[in-house]
Coordinates of C-alpha atoms in Angstrom, one line a residue:
X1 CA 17.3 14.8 -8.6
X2 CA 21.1 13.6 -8.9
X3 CA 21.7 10.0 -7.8
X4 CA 23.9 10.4 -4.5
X5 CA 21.1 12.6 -3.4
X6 CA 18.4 9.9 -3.7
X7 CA 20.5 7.9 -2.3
X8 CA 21.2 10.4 0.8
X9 CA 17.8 10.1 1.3
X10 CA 17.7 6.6 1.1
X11 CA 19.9 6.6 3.9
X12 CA 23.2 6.2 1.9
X13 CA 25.4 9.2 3.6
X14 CA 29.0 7.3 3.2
X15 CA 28.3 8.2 -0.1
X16 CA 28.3 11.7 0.1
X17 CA 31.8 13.5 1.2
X18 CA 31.8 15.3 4.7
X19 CA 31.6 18.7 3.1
X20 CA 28.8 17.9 1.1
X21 CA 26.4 16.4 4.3
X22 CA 23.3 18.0 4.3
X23 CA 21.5 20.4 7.1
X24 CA 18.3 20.0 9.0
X25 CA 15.5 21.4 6.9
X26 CA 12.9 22.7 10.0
X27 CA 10.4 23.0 7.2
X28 CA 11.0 19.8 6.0
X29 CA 11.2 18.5 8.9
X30 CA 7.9 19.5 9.8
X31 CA 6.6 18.5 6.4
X32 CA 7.9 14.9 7.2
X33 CA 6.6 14.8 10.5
X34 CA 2.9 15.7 9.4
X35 CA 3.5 13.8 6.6
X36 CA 4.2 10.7 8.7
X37 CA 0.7 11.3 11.1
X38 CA -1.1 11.5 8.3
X39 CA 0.0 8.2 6.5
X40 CA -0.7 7.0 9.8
X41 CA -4.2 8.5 9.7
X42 CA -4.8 6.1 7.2
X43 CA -4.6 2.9 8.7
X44 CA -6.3 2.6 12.1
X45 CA -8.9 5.3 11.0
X46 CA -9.4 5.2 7.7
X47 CA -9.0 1.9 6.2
X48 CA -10.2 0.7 9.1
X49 CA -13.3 2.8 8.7
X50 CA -13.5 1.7 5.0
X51 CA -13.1 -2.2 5.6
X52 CA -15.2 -1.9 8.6
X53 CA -18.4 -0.5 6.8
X54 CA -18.0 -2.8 4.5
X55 CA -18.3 -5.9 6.2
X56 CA -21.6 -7.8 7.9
X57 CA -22.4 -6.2 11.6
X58 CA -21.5 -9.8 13.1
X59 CA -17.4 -8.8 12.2
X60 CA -17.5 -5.2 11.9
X61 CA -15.2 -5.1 15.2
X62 CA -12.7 -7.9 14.0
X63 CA -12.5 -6.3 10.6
X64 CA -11.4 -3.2 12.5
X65 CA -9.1 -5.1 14.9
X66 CA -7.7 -6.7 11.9
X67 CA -6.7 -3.5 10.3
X68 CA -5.5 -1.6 14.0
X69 CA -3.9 -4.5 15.8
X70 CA -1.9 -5.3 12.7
X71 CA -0.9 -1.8 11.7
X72 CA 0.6 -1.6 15.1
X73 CA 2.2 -5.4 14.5
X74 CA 3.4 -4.5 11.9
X75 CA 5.0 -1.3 12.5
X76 CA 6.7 -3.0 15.8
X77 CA 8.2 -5.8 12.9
X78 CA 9.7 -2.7 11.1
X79 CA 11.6 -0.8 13.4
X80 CA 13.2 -4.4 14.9
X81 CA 14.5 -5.7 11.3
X82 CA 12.5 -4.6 8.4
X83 CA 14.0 -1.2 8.0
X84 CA 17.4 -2.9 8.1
X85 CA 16.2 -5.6 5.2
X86 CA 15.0 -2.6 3.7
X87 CA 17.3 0.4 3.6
X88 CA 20.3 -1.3 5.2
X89 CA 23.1 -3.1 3.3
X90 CA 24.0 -6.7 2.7
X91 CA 26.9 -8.3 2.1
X92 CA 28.2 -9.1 -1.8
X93 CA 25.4 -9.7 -4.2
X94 CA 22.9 -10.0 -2.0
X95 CA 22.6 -6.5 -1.5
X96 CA 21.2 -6.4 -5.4
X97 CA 18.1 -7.9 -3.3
X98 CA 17.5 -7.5 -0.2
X99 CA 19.4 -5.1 3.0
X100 CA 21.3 -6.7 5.8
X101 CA 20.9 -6.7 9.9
X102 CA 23.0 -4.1 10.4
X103 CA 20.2 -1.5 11.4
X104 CA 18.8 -4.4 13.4
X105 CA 17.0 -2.4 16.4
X106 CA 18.3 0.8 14.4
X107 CA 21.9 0.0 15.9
X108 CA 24.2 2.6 14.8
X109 CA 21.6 5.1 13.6
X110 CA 21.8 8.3 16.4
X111 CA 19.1 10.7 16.4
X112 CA 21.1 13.6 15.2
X113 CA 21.4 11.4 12.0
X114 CA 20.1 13.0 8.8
X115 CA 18.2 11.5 5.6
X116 CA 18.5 14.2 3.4
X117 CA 17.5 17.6 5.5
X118 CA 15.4 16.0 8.3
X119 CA 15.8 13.6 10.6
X120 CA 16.5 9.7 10.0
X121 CA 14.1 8.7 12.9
X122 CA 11.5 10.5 10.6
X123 CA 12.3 8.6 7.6
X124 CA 12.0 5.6 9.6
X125 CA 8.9 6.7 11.0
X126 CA 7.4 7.3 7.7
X127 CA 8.1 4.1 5.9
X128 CA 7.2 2.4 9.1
X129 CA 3.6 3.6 8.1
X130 CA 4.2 2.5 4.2
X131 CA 4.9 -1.2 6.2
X132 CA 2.1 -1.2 8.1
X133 CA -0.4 -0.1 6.0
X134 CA 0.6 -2.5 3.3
X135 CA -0.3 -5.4 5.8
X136 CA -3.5 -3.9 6.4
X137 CA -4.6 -3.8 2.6
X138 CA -4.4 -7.7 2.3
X139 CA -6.3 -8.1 5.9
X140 CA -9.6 -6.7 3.4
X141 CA -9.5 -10.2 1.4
X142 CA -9.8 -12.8 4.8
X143 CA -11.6 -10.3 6.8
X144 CA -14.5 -12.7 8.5
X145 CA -12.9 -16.7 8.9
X146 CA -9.3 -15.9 9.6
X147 CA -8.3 -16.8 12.5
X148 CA -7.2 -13.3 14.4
X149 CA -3.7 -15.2 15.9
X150 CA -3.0 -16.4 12.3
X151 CA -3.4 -12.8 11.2
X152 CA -1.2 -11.4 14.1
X153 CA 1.9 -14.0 13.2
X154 CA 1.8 -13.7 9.4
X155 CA 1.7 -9.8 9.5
X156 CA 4.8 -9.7 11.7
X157 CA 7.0 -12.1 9.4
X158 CA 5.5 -10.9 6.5
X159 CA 6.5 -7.4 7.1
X160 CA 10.6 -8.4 7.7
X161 CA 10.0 -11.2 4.8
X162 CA 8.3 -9.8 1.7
X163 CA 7.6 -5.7 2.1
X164 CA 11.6 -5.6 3.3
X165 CA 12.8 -7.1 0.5
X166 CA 9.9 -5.6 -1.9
X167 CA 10.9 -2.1 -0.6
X168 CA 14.9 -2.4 -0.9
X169 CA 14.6 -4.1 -4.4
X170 CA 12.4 -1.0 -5.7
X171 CA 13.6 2.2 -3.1
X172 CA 16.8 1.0 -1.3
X173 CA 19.5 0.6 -3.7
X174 CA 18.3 -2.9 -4.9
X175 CA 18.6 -3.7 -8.8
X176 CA 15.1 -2.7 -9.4
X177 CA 16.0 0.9 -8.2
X178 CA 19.3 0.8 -9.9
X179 CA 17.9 -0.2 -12.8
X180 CA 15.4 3.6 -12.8
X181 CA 12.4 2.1 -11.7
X182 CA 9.8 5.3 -11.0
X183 CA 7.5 4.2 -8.4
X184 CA 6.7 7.9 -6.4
X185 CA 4.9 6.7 -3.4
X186 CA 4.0 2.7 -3.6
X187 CA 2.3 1.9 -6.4
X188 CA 3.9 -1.7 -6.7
X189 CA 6.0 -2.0 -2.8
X190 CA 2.2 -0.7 -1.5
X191 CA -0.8 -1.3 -3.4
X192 CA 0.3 -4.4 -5.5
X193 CA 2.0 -5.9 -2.9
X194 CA -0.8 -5.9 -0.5
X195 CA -3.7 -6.6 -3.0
X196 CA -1.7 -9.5 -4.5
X197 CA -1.4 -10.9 -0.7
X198 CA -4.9 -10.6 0.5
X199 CA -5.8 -12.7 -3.4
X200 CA -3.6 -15.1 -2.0
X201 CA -4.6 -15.3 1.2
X202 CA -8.1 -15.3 0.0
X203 CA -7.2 -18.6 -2.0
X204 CA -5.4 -20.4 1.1
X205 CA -8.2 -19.4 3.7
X206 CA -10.9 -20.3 1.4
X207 CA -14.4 -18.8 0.9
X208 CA -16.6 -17.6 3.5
X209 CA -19.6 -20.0 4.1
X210 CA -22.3 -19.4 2.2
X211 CA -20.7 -17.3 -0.5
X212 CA -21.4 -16.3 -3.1
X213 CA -25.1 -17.9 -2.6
X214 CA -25.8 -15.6 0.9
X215 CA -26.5 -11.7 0.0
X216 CA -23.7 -10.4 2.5
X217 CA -24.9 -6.7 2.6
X218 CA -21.9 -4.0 4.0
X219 CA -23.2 -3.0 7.4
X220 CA -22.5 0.8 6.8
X221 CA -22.4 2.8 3.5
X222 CA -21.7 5.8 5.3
X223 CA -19.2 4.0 7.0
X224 CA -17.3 3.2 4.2
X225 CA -17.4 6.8 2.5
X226 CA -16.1 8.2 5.7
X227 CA -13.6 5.9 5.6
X228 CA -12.6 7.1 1.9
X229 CA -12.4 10.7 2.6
X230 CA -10.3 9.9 5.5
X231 CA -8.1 8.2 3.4
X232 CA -8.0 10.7 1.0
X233 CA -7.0 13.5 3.1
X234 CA -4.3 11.1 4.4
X235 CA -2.9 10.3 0.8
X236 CA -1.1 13.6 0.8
X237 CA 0.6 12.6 3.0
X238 CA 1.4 9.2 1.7
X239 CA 2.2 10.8 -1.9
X240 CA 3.1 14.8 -1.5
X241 CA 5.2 13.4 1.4
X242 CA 7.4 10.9 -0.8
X243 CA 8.7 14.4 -2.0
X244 CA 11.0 14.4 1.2
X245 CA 10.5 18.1 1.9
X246 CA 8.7 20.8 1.6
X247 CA 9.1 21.6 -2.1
X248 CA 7.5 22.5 -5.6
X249 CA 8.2 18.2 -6.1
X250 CA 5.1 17.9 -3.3
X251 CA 2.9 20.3 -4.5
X252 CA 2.8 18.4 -7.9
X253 CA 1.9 15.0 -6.4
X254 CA -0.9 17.3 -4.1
X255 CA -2.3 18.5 -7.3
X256 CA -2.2 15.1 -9.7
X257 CA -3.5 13.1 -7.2
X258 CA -6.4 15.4 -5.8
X259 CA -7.5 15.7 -9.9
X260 CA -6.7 12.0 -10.4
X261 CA -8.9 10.8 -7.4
X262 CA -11.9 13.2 -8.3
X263 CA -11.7 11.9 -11.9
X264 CA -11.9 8.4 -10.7
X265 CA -14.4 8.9 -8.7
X266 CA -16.9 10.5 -10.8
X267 CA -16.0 7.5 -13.7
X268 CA -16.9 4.7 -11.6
X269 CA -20.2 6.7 -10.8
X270 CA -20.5 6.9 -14.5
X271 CA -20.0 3.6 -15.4
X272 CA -21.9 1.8 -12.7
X273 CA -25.1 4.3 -13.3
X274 CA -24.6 3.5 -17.1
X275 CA -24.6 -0.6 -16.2
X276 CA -26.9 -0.6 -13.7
X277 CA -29.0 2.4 -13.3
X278 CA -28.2 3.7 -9.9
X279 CA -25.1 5.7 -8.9
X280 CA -24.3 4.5 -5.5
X281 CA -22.2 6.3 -2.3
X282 CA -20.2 2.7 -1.9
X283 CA -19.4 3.1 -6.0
X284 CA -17.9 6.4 -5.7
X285 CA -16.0 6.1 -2.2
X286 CA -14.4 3.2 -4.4
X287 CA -14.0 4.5 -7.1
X288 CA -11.6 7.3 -4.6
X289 CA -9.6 4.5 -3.8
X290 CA -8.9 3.2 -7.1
X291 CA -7.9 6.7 -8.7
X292 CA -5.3 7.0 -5.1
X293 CA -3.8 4.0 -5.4
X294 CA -3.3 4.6 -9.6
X295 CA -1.9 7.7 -8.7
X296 CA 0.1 6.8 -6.2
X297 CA 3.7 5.6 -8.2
X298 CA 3.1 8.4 -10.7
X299 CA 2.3 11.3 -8.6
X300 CA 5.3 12.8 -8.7
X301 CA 6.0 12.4 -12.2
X302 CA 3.3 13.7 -14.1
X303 CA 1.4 16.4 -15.2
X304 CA -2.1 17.0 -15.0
X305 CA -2.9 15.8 -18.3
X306 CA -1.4 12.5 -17.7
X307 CA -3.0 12.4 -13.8
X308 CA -6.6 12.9 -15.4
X309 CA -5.8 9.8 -17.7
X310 CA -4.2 7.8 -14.9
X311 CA -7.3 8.0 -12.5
X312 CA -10.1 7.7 -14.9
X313 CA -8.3 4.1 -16.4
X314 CA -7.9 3.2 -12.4
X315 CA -11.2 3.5 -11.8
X316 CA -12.1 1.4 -15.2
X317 CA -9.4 -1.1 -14.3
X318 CA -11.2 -1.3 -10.7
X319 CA -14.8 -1.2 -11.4
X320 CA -14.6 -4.5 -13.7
X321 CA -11.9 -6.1 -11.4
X322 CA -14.6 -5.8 -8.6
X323 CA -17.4 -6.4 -10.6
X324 CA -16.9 -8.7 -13.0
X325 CA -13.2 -10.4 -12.9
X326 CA -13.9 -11.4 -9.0
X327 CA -17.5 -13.0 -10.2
X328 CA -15.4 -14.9 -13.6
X329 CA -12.8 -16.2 -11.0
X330 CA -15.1 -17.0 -8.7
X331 CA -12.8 -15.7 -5.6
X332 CA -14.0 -14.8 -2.6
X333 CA -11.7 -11.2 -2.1
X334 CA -14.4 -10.2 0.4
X335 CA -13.3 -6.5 0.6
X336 CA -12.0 -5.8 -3.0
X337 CA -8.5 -5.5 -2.0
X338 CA -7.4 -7.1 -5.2
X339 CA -10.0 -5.4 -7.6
X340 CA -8.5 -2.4 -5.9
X341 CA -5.7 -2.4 -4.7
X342 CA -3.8 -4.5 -7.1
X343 CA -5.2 -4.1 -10.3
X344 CA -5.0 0.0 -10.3
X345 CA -1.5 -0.3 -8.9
X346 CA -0.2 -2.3 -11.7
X347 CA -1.3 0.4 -13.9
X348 CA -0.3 2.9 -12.9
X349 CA 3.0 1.7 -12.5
X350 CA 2.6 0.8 -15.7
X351 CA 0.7 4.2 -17.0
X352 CA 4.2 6.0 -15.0
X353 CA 6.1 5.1 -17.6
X354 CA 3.7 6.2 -20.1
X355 CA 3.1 9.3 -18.9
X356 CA 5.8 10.8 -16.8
X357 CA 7.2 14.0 -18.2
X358 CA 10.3 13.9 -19.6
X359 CA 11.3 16.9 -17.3
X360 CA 14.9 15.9 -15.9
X361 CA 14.1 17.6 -12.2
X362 CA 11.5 15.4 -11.3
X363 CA 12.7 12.3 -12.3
X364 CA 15.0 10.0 -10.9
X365 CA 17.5 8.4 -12.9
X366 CA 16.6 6.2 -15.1
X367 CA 16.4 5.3 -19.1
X368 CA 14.1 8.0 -19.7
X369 CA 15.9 10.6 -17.4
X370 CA 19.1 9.2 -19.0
X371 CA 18.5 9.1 -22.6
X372 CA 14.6 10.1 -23.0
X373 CA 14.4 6.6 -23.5
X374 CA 10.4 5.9 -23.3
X375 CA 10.0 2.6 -24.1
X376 CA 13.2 1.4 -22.1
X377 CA 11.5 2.8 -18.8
X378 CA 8.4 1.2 -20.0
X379 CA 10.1 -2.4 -20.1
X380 CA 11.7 -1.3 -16.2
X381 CA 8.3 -0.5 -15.1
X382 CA 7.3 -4.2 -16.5
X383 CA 10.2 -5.7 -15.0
X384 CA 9.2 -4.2 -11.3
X385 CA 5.6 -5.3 -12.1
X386 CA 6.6 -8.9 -12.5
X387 CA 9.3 -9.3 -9.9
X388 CA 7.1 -7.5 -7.0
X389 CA 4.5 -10.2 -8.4
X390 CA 6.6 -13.3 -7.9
X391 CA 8.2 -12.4 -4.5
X392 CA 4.6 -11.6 -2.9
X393 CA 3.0 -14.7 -4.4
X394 CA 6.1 -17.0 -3.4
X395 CA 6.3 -15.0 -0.6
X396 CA 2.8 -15.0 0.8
X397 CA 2.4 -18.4 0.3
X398 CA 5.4 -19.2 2.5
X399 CA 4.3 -16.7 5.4
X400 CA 1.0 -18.2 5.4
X401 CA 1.7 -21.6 6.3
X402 CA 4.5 -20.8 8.7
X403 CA 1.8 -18.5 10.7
X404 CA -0.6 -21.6 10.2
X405 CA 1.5 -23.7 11.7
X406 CA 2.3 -21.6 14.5
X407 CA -0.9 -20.9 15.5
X408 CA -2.7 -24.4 14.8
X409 CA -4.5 -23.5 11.3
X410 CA -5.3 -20.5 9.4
X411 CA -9.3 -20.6 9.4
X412 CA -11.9 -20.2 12.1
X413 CA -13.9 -22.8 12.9
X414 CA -17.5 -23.2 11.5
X415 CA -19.4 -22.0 14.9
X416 CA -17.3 -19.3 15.1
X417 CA -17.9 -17.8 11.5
X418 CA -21.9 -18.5 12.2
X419 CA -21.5 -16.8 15.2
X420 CA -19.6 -14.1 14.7
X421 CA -16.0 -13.4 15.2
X422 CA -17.0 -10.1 17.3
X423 CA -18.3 -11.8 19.8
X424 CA -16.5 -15.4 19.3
X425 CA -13.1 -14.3 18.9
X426 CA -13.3 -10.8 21.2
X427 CA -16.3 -10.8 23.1
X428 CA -17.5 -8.1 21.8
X429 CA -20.1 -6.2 19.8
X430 CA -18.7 -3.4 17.4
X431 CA -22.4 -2.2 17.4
X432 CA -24.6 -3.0 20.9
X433 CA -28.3 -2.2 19.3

């Protein structure tokens, strides 16, 4: 892909000259547009679902609320600034960083616009989901004592205050993505980024009473494995729709992740049956999630030889992250959003540049589209890895106590977590039996 047309679709069209501006796509377009309701899939029904199972009947229904409510918080905080500190442009230097306010409420964007060959208010759309379902990753590792207000503030100024910025560093002309960075569909601005905040959350909230003393059993297996396949159907559209159109580009992140995911699921089976004897439904909806989210930055860029390799390390990487690390650390990550999430993205951003094909039409420019420079685009892979990891720990941290202090602490009180926060915090039961 040539550079001024990633950045066209970047939303960068006073790059390109007049004759050169691109036409609506109606395939595309409706590629996008599904695209975009799947993503959106998800969130509210998938993760949600996920989480949801996972957690004790008392908070099943916050845990859910946690997920919806700030999807749709979040998604509200992107279309007001964070697509402007995202894919908009700052002044000087600063643009190296992080976009300016001059998309603020999408001013000057009309909806006969273009990003590439469909329409802008799609692209918005789409990474609007990206936004929102980041938040809802790090709501998996506080899910049962935060306070639900707390959650609502920190997932609005989060979104404008650390995604932004991740996103325009990596996919919106930033230096990461001048440097060639290769992250397809989110494997650091997505799944590090949010597994990285719920850690830290899970640090500043503290542990839930009790643990790790009190078995806290997940309400619903079956739950949780619906959730999974939900979530899988919906990651072609988070990945096969980062190919911005209906092309041959999407059909090769549909393929590398369905064979990456069904790799990774079947290795966490194989590992956990080895350890402990029993191959469980809850191991191998997890280990689904681990081989997405290690596909996820790569799926684009490699072949099925390096997919195969990505998911089965993901679903390693995830299984002792989850079942050991969190146990060494002692952390209280109550959904695995960490184990998950983060640990499986960092490698396979890092296992991208390993393993992407040194095939100059899917790559984006970069040392190895460049020069065939492998271990040059290994180093920029690093590079992302640790800057995305800075900004969301400084970054997270900050949030946190602003929303704190907004809403008069970050923690529910002791009743309330004995109680419930169903019933405490919502007066309701997510199951009346």
């Amino acid at each position: 892909m040539k550079k001024w047309l990633l950045a066209t679709l970047l939303l960068l069209p006073s790059l390109v000259l007049a004759e050169d501006a691109p036409k609506l796509d109606s395939g595309d377009t409706a590629w996008m547009m599904i695209s975009t309701a799947l993503v959106l899939l998800m969130t509210p029904a998938g993760l949600a679902l996920f989480y949801g199972g996972m957690t004790r009947a008392k908070n099943v229904l916050n845990t859910y609320a946690m997920v919806f409510v700030g999807f749709s918080v979040a998604f509200i905080a992107w279309v007001i600034a964070g697509y402007s500190m995202a894919f908009g442009t700052a002044d000087g230097g600063l643009n190296s960083v992080i976009g300016g306010l001059s998309n603020f409420m999408l001013e000057g964007i009309k909806w006969t616009d273009l990003s590439g060959t469909y329409p802008t208010f799609v692209f918005i759309a789409f990474q609007g989901t990206f936004a929102a379902i980041t938040v809802a990753i790090a709501s998996g590792s506080i899910i049962e004592r935060m306070k639900f207000s707390t959650w609502l503030v920190f997932a609005a100024i989060w979104t404008v205050v650390v995604y932004a910025p991740i996103a325009h560093m990596v996919w919106g002309g930033g230096f990461l993505f001048d440097a060639g960075t290769l992250d397809f569909a989110g494997g650091t601005v997505v799944h590090m980024n949010g597994g990285l905040a719920g850690l830290v959350l899970a640090y500043l909230v503290g542990k839930r009473n009790g643990y790790p003393k009190i078995a806290m059993k997940p309400m619903s297996v079956m739950l949780t494995a619906l959730g999974a396949a939900i979530l899988w159907f919906g990651w072609y559209g988070f990945n096969a729709g980062s190919a911005f159109g209906a092309n041959a580009v999407a059909g090769v992140a549909l393929l590398t992740t369905t064979i990456a995911t069904a790799v990774a699921a079947i290795t966490w089976l194989i590992i956990e049956w080895t350890i402990f004897k029993k191959p469980t439904l809850l191991g191998a909806a997890s280990g689904v999630v681990a081989g997405l989210v290690a596909i996820t930055p790569a799926a684009g860029f490699v072949g099925v030889g390096g997919a195969i390799i990505v998911g089965a390390v993901g679903s390693v990487i995830g299984f002792f992250g989850v079942a050991f690390l969190k146990k060494k650390l002692g952390y209280d990550d109550s959904l695995d959003a960490f184990g998950i999430h983060f640990l499986a993205g960092l490698w396979g951003a890092l296992a991208t540049g390993i393993f992407a094909l040194n095939d100059q039409d899917l790559l984006w420019d970069g040392p190895l589209k460049a020069s065939g420079d492998r271990m040059g685009q290994i180093m920029v892979q690093l590079e992302s890895i640790a800057v995305v990891g800075l900004v969301t720990l400084v970054g997270t941290v900050i949030v946190y106590f602003i929303a704190s202090a907004i809403t008069g602490g970050g923690r529910v009180d002791e009743e309330t977590e004995t109680v419930g926060l169903d019933e405490a915090v919502h007066g309701e039961r997510g199951l009346n039996i």
